PDB file of C-alpha atoms in Angstrom:
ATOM      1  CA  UNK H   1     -39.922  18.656   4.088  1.00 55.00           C
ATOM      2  CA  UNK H   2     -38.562  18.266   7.156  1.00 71.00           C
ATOM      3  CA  UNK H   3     -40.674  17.722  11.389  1.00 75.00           C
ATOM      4  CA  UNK H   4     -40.052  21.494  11.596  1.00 81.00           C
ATOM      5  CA  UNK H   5     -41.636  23.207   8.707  1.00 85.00           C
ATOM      6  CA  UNK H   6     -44.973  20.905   8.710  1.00 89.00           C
ATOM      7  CA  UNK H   7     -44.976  21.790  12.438  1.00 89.00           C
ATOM      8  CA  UNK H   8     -44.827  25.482  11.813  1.00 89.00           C
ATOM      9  CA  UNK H   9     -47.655  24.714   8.889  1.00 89.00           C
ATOM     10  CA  UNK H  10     -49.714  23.116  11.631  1.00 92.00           C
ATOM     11  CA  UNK H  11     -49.219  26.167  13.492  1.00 90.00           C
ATOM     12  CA  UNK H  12     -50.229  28.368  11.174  1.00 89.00           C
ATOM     13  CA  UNK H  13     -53.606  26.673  10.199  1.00 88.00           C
ATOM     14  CA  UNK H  14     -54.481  26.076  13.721  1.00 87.00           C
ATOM     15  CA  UNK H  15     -54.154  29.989  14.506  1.00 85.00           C
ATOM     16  CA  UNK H  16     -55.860  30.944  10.795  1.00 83.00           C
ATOM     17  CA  UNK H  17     -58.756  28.148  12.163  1.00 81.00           C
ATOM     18  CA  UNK H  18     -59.327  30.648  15.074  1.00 79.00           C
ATOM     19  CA  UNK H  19     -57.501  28.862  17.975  1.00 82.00           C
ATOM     20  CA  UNK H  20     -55.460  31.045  19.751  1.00 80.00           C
ATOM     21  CA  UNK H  21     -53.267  27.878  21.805  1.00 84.00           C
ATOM     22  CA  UNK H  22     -52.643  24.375  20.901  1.00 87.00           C
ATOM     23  CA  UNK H  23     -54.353  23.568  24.172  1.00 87.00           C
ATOM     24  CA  UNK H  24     -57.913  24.362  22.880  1.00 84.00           C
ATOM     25  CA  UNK H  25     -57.975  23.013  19.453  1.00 87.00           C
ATOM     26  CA  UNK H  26     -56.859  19.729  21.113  1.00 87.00           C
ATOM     27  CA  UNK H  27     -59.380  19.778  23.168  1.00 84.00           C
ATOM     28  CA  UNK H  28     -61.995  20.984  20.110  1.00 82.00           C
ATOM     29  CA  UNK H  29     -59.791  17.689  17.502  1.00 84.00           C
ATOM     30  CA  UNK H  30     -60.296  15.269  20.414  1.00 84.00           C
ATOM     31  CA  UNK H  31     -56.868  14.517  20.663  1.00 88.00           C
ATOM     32  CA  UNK H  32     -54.459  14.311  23.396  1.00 91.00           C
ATOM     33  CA  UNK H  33     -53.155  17.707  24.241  1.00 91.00           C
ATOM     34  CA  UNK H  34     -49.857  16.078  24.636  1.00 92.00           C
ATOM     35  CA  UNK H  35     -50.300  14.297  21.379  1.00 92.00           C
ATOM     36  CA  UNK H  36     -50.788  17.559  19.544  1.00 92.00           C
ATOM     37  CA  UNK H  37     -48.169  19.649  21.466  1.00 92.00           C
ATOM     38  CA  UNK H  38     -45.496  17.340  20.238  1.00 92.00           C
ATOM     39  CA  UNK H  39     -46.696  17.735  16.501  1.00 93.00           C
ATOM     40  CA  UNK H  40     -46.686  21.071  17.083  1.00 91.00           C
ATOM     41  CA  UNK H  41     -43.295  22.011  18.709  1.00 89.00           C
ATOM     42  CA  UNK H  42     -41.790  18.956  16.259  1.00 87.00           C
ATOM     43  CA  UNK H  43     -40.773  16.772  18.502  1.00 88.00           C
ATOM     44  CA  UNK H  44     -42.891  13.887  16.940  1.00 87.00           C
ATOM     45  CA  UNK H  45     -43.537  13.645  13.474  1.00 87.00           C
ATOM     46  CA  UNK H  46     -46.777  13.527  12.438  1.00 90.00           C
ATOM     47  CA  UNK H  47     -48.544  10.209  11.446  1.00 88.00           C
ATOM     48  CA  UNK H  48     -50.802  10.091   7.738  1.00 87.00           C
ATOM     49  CA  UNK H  49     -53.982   9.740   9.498  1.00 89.00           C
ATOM     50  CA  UNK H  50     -52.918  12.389  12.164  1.00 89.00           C
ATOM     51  CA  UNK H  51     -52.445  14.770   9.444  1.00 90.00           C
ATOM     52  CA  UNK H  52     -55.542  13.962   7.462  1.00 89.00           C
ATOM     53  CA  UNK H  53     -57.695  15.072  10.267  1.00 89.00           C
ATOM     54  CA  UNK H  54     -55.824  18.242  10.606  1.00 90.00           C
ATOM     55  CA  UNK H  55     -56.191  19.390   6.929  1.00 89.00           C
ATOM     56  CA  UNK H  56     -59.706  18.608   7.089  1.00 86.00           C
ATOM     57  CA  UNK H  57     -60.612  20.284  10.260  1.00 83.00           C
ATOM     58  CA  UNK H  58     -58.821  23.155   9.369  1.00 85.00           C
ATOM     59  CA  UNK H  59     -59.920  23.343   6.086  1.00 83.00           C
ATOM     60  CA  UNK H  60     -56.236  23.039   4.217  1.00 87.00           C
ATOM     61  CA  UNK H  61     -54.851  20.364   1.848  1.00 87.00           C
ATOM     62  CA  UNK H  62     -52.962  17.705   3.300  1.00 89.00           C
ATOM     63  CA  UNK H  63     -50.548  18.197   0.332  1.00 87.00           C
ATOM     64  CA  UNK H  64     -50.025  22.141   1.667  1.00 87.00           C
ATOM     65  CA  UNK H  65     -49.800  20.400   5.225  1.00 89.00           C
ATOM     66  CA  UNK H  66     -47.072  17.873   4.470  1.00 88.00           C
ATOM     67  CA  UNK H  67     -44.919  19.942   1.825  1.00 83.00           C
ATOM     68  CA  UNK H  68     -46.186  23.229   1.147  1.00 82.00           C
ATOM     69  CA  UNK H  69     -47.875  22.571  -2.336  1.00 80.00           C
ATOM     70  CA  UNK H  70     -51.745  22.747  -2.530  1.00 76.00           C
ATOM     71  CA  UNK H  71     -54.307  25.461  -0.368  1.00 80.00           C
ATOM     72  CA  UNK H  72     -53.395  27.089   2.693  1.00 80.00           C
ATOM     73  CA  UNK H  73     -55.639  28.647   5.164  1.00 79.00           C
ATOM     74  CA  UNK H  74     -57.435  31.529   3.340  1.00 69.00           C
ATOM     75  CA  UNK H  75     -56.146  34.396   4.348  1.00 58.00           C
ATOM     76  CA  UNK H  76     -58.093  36.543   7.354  1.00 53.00           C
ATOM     77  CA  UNK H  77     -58.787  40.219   7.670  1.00 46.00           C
ATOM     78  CA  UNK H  78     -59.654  42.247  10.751  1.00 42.00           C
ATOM     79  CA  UNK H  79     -63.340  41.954  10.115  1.00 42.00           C
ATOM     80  CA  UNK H  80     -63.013  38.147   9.018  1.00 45.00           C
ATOM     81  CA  UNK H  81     -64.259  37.659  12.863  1.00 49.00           C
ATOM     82  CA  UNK H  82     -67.605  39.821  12.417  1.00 51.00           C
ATOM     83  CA  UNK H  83     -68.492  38.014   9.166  1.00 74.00           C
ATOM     84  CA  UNK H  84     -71.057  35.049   9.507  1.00 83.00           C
ATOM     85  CA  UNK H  85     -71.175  31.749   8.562  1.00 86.00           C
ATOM     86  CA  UNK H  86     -73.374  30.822   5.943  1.00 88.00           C
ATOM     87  CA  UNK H  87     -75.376  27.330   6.550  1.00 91.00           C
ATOM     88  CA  UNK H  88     -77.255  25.185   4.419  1.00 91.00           C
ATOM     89  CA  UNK H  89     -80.780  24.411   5.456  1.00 92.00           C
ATOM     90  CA  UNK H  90     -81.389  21.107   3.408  1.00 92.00           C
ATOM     91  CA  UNK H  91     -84.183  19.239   5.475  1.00 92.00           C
ATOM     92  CA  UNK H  92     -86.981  19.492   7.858  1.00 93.00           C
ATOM     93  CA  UNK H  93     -87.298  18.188  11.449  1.00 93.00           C
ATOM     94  CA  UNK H  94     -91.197  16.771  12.518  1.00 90.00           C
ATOM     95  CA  UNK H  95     -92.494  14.698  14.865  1.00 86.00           C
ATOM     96  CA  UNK H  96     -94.703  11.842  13.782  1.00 83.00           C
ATOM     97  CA  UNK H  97     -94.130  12.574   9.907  1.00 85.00           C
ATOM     98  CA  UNK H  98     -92.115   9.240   8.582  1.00 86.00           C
ATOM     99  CA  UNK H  99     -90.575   9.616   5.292  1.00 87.00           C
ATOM    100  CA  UNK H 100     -87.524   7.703   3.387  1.00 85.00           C
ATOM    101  CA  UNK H 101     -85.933  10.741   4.146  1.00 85.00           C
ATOM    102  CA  UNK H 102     -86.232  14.217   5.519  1.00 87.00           C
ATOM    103  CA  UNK H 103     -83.689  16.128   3.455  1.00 87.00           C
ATOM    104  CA  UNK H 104     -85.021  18.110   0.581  1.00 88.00           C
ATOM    105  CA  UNK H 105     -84.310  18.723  -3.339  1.00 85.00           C
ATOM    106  CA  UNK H 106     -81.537  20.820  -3.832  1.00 82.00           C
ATOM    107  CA  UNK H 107     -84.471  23.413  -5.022  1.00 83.00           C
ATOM    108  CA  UNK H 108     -85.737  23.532  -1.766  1.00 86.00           C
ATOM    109  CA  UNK H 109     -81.972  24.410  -0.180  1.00 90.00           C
ATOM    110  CA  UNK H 110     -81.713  27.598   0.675  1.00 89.00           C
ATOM    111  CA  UNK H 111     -78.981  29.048   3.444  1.00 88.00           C
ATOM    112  CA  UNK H 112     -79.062  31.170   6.619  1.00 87.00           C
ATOM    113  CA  UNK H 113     -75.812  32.959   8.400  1.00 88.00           C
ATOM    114  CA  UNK H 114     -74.953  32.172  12.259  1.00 89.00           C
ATOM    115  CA  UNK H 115     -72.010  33.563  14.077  1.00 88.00           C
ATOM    116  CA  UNK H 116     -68.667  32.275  13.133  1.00 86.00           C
ATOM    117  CA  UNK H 117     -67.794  30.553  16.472  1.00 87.00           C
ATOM    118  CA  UNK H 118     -64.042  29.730  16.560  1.00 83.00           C
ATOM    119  CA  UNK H 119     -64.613  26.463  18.477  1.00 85.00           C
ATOM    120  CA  UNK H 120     -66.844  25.435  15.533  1.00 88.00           C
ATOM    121  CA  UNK H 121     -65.112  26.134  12.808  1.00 85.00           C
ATOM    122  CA  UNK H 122     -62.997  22.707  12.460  1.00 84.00           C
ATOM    123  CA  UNK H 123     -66.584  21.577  12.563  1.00 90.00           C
ATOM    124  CA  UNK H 124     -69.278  21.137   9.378  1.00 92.00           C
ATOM    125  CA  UNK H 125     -72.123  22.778  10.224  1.00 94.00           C
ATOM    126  CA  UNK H 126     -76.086  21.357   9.119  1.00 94.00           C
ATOM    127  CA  UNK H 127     -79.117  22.686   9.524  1.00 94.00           C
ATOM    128  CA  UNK H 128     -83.354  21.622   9.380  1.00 94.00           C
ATOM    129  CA  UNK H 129     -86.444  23.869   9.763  1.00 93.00           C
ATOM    130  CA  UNK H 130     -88.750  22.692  12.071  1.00 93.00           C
ATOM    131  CA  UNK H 131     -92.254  21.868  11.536  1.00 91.00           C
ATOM    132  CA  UNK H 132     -94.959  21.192  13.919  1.00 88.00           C
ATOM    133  CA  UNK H 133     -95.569  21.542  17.328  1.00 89.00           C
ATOM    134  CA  UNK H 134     -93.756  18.797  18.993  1.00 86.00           C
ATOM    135  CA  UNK H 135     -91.220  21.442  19.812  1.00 86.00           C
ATOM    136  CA  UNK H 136     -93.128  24.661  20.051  1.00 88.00           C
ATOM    137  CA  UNK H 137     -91.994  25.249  23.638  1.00 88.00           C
ATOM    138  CA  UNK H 138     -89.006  26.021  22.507  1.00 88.00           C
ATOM    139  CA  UNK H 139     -88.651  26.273  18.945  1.00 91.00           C
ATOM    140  CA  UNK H 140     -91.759  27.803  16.526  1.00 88.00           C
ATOM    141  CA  UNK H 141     -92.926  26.545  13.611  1.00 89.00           C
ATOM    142  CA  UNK H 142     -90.285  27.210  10.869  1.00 89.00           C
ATOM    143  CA  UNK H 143     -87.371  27.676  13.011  1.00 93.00           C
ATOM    144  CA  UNK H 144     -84.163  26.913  11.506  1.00 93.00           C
ATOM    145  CA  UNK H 145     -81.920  24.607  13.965  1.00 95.00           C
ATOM    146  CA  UNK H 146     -77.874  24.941  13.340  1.00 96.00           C
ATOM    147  CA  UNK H 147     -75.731  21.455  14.203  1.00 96.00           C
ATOM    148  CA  UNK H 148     -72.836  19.739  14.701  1.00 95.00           C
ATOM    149  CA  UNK H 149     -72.608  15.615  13.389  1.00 94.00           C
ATOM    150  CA  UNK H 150     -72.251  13.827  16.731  1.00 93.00           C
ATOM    151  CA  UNK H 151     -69.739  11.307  14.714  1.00 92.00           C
ATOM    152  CA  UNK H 152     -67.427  13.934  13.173  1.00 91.00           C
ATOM    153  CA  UNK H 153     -66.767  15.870  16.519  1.00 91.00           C
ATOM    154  CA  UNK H 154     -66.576  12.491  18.736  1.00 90.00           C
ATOM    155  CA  UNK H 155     -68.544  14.735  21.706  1.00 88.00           C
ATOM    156  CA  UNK H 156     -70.533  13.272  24.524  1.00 90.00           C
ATOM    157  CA  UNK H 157     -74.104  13.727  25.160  1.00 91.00           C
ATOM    158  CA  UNK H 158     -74.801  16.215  27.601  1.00 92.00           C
ATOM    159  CA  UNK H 159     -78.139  16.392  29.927  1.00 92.00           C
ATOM    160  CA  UNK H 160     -80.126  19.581  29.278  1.00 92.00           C
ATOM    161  CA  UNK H 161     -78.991  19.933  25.842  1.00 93.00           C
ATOM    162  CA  UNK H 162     -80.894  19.702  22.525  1.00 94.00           C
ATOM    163  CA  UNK H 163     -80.598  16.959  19.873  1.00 95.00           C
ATOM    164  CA  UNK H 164     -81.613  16.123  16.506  1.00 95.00           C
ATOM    165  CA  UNK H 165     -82.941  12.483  16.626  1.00 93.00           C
ATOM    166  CA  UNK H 166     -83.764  10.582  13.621  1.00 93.00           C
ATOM    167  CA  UNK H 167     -85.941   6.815  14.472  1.00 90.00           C
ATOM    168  CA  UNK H 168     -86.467   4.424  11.778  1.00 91.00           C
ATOM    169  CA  UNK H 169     -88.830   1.837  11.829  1.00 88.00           C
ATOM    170  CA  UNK H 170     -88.389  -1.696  10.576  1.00 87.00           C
ATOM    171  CA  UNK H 171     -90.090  -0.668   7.292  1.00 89.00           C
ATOM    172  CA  UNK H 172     -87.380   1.775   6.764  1.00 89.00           C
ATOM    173  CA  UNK H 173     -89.217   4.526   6.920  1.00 92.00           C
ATOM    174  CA  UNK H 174     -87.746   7.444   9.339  1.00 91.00           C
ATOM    175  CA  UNK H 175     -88.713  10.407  11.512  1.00 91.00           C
ATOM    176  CA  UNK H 176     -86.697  13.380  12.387  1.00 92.00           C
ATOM    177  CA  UNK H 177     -87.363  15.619  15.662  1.00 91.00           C
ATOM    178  CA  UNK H 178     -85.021  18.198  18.276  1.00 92.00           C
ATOM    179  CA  UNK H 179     -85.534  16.494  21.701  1.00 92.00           C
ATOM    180  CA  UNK H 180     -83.683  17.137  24.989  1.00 93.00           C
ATOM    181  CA  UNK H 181     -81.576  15.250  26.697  1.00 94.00           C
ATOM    182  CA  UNK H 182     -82.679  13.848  30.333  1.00 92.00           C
ATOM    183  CA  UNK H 183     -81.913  11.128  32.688  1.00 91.00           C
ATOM    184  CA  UNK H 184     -84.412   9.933  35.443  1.00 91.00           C
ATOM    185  CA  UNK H 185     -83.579   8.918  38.484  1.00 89.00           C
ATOM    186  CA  UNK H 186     -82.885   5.302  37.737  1.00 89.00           C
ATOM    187  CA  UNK H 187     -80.058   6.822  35.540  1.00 89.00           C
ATOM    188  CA  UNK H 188     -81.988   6.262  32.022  1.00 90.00           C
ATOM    189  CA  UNK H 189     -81.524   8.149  29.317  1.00 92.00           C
ATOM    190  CA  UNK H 190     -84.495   9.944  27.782  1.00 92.00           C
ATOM    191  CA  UNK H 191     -84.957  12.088  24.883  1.00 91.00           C
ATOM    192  CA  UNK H 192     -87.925  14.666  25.764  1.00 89.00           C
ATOM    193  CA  UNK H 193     -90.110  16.782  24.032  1.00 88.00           C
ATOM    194  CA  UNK H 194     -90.939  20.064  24.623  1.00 86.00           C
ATOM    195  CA  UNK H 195     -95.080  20.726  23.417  1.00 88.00           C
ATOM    196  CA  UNK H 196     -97.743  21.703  24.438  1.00 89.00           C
ATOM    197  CA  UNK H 197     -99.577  19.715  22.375  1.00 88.00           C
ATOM    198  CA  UNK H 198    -100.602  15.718  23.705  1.00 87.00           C
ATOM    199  CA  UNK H 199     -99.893  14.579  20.726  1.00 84.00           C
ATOM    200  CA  UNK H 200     -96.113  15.282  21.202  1.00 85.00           C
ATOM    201  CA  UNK H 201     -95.441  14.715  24.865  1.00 83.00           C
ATOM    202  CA  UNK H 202     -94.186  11.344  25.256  1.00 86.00           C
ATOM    203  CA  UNK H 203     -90.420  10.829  26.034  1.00 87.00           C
ATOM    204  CA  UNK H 204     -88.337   8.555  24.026  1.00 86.00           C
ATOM    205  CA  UNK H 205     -85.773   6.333  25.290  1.00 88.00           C
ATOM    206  CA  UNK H 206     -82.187   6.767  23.693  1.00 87.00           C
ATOM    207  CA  UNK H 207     -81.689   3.155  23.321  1.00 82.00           C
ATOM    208  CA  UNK H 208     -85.053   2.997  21.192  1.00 68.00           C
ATOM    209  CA  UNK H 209     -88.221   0.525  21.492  1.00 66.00           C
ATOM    210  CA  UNK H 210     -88.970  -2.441  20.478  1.00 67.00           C
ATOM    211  CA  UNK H 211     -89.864  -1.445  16.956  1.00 75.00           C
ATOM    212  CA  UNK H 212     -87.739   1.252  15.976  1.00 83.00           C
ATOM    213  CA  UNK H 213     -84.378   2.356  16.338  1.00 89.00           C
ATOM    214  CA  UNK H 214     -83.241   5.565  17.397  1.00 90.00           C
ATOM    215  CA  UNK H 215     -80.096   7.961  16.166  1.00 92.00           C
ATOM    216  CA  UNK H 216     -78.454  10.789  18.026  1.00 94.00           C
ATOM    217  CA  UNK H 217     -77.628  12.670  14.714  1.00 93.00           C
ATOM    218  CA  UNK H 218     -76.343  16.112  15.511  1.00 95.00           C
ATOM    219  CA  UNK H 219     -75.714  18.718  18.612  1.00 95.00           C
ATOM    220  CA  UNK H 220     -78.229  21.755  17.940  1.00 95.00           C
ATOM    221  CA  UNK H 221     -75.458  24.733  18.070  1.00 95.00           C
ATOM    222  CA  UNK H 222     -78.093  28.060  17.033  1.00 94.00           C
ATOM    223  CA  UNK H 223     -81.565  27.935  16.872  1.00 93.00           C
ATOM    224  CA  UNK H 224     -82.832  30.910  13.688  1.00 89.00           C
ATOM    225  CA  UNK H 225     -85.875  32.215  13.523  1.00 75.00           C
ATOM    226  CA  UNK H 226     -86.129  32.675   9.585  1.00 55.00           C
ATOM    227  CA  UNK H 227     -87.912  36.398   8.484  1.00 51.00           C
TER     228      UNK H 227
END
């Protein structure tokens, strides 16, 4: 297959992916606009690794990307844009409860729809219920929290916004909470709850403590409120 018909493939998945210009799913692939114009208009050929991310983020097989063969991008209606996205609930978030883990049985799985955001769509989506009150502020008891993995879409943290933090302890044991982002005026990063309770009201520093450590897991994207 020749530069020009994988570049019109790339086309073609990008647009079925929901991007409307190469210019915002560069920005949404983290790569260099520049970068992903050339692949694009076939002025550079595109390299393995290059094109693995592609398939993957837009959901087609690197075999249809590279020579035609394999699945495409499934094929969009006129409504396709009103349908949700269904998400898989397969945890819990809660302050002060430490576990080995805080995903569920697959009996305990059960999905909720969310809007199907073209910027999110190269994106996995996760979700937790939330238990407690460390959060109850914001987020009731038995809200569902939507999010992105921090490591697959390479974003930065952002002030103001809400994260899913997991801190393990050196007896392996972990916690999982939602905490907002804040810096203080010393320029230190803080992870803050948002309770009324006193229980649940002390800020934790990104870096960690002493005797735990403390993971940035995942961007909360929708917060929903299950019936």
């Amino acid at each position: 297959m020749t530069k020009d018909q994988v570049a019109e493939r790339l086309q073609i998945a990008r647009k079925a992916a929901g991007f409307p210009d190469a210019a915002e799913a560069a920005a949404a692939l983290g790569v260099p606009y520049p970068t992903y114009a050339a692949h694009e208009n076939a002025s550079r050929g595109i390299r393995p690794d290059a094109a693995a991310k592609y398939a993957r983020r837009y959901r087609v097989s690197l075999d249809w990307l590279l020579d035609g063969r394999g699945v495409g991008p499934a094929p969009r209606s006129a409504s396709t844009d009103a349908e949700p996205r269904l998400v898989k609930v397969t945890g819990f978030v809660q302050a002060g409860y430490w576990a080995e883990t805080w995903e569920w049985n697959s009996d305990d799985v059960y999905s909720v729809p969310v809007p199907d955001d073209p910027a999110l769509r190269p994106f996995m989506l996760h979700a937790a219920e939330t238990r407690g009150p460390s959060m109850n502020k914001r987020y009731p008891e038995k809200t569902v929290l939507v999010f992105t993995d921090i490591i697959e879409t390479g974003a930065a943290l952002e002030l103001g916004k809400r994260y899913i933090v997991e801190r393990e302890r050196a007896d392996g044991l972990r916690e999982a909470t939602v905490k907002t982002l804040w810096r203080d005026e010393a320029g230190k990063l803080w992870l803050l709850p948002e309770s009324d309770d006193p229980r649940f009201q002390e800020p934790i520093p990104v870096e960690g403590g002493d005797d735990d450590t403390v993971r940035v897991v995942g961007r909360v994207v929708y917060a929903v409120s299950r019936e």
